[in-house]
Coordinates of C-alpha atoms in Angstrom, one line a residue:
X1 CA 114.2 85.7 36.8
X2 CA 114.6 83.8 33.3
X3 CA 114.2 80.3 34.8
X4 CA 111.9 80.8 37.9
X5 CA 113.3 78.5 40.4
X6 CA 110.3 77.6 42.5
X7 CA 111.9 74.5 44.4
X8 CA 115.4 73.6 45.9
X9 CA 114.8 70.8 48.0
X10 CA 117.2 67.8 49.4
X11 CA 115.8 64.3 48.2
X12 CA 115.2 62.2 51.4
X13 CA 116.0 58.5 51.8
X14 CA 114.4 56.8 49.0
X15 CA 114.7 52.9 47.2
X16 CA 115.3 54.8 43.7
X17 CA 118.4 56.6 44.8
X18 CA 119.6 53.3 46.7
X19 CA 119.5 51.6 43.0
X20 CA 120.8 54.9 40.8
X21 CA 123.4 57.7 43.3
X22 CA 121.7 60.3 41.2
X23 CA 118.7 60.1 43.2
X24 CA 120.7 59.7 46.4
X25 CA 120.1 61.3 49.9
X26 CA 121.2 64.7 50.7
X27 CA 121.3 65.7 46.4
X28 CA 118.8 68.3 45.6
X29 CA 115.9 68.5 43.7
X30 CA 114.8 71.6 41.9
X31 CA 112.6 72.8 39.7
X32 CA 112.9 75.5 37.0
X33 CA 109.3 76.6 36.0
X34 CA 110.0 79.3 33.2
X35 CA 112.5 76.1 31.6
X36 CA 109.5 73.6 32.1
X37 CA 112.4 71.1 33.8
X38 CA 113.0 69.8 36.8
X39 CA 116.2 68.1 37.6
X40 CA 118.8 67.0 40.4
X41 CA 122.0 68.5 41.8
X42 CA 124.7 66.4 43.0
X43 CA 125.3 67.9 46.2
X44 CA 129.2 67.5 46.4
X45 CA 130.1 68.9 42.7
X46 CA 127.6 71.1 42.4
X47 CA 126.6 69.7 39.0
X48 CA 123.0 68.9 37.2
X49 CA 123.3 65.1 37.4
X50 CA 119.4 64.1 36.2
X51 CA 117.4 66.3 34.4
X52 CA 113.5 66.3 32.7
X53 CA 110.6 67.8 31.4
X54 CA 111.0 69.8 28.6
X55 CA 108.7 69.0 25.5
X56 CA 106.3 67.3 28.9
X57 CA 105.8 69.5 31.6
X58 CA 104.3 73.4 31.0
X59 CA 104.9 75.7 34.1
X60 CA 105.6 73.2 36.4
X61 CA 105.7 73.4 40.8
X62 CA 106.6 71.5 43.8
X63 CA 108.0 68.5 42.7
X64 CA 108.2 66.1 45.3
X65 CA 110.6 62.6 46.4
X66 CA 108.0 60.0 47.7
X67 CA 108.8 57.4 49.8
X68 CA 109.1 54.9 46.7
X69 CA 111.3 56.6 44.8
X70 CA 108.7 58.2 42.3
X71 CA 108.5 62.0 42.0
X72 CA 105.3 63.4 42.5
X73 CA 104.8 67.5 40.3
X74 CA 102.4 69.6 40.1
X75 CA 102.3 70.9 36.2
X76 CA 101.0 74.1 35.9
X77 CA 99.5 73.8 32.0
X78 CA 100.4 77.4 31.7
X79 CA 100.6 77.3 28.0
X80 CA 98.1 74.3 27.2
X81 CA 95.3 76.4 29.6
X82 CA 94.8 72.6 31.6
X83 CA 96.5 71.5 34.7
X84 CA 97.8 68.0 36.0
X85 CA 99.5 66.1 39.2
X86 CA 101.4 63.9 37.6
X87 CA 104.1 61.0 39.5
X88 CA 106.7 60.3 37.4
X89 CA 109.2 57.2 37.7
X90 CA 113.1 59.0 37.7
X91 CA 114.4 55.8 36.0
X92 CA 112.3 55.1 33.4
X93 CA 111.1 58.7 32.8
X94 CA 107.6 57.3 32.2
X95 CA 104.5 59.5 34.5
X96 CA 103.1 56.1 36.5
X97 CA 100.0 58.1 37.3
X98 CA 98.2 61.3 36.3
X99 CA 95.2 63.4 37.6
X100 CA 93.9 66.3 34.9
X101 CA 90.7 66.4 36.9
X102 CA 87.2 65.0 36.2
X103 CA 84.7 64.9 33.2
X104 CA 82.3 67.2 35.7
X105 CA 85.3 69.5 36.3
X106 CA 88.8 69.7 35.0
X107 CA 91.4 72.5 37.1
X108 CA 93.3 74.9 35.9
X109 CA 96.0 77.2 38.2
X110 CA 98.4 78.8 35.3
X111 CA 100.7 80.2 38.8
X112 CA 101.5 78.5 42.2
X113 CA 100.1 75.5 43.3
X114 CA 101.6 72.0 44.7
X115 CA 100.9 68.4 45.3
X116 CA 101.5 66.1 48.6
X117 CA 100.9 62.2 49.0
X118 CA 98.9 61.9 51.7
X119 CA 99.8 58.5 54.2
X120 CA 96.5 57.2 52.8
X121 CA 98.0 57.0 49.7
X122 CA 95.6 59.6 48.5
X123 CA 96.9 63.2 47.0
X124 CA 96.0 66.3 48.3
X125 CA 96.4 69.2 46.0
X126 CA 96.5 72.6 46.1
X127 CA 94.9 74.5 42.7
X128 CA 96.3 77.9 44.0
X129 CA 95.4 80.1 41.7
X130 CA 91.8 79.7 42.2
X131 CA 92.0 78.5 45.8
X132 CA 90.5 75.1 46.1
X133 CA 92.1 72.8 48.2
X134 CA 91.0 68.9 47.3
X135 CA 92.0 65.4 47.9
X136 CA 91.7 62.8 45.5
X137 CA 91.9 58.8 44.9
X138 CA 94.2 57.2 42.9
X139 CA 91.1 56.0 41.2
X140 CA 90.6 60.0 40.4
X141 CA 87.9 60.5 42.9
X142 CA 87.4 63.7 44.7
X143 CA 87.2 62.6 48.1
X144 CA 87.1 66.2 50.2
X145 CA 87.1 69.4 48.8
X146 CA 87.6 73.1 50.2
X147 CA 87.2 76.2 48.2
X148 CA 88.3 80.0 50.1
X149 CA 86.0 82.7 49.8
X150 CA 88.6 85.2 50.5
X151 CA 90.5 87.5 48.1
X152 CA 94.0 88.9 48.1
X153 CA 94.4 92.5 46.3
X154 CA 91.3 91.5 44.5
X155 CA 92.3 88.2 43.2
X156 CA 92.2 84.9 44.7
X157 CA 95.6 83.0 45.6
X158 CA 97.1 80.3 47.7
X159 CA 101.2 79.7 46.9
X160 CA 100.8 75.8 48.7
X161 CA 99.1 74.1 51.4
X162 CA 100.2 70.6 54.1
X163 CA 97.4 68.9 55.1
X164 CA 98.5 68.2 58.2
X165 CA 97.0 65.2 60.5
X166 CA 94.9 65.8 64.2
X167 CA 97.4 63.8 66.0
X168 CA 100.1 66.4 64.4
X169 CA 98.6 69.7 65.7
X170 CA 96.7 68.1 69.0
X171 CA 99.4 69.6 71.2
X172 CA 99.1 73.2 69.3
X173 CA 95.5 73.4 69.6
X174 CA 95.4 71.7 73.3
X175 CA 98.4 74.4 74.2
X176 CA 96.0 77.5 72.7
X177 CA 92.9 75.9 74.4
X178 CA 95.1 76.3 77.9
X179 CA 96.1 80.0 76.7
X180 CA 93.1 80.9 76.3
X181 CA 91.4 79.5 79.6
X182 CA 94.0 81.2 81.2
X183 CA 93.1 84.7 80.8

């Protein structure tokens, strides 16, 4: 596994790809850790048509199309020993914003890991290695914060977490409350 492909994902509708058909619905957009690039695949030749991130990103996961066009990564630091959530702009290649943690605490997860903008316009990320799940503020502000106490083969691990809203899993929990009131 010489280039550790850790995403393969179809971009969604999105104003960037409207402007530049590299960034177009339906392409994909991958991400090839052990090559510290990410990059896009047009979807009808089968050819790299955009790619980025070598000499920037270290170890990198689960980059992300947002809604505005921006990619949002998770960048491992696996070499540096430091990691970042960085959303980068796919036309200018410039990072428009960047989270490496806070002077109280910095995070580190050299394996795993991923990023999601939440509708609040917060991020919620997952430091897997470690297992803390937290969401901050664009500001950089840690906002909510989980940490697992549980262990897997006698280290600690989660691959990537959705946070998920109550109106999204209301039916699931109402259709196990009726399962279990029925027995």
């Amino acid at each position: 596994d010489w280039a550790h492909n850790n995403t393969c994902a179809p971009i969604p509708d999105n104003p960037t790809g409207r402007k530049d058909p590299r960034f177009r619905k339906g392409n994909i957009l991958f991400s090839y850790r052990s090559l510290d690039i990410i990059g896009v695949i047009d979807r009808d030749t089968g050819r790299i048509v955009w790619a980025w991130g070598p000499g920037v990103l270290d170890g990198q996961h689960h980059p992300t199309m947002l809604p505005n066009g921006h990619i949002l990564i998770f960048d491992n630091g696996t070499r540096r020993k430091w990691s970042r959530v960085i959303e980068l702009d796919p036309l200018k290649e410039e990072i428009v914003w960047e989270y490496t943690g806070t002077p109280k605490e910095s995070f580190f997860s050299p394996y795993i890991s991923g990023a999601q903008l939440l509708p609040n316009g917060n991020v919620f990320i997952c430091e897997g290695g470690p297992c803390r799940l937290f969401e901050v503020t664009r500001e950089g502000e840690i906002v909510w914060e989980y940490r697992s106490p549980f262990k897997v083969k006698g280290t600690y691990g989660i691959y990537r977490a959705t946070r998920y809203s109550p109106e999204y899993v209301r039916p699931l929990l109402e259709r196990i409350g009726k399962l279990k009131t029925s027995r």
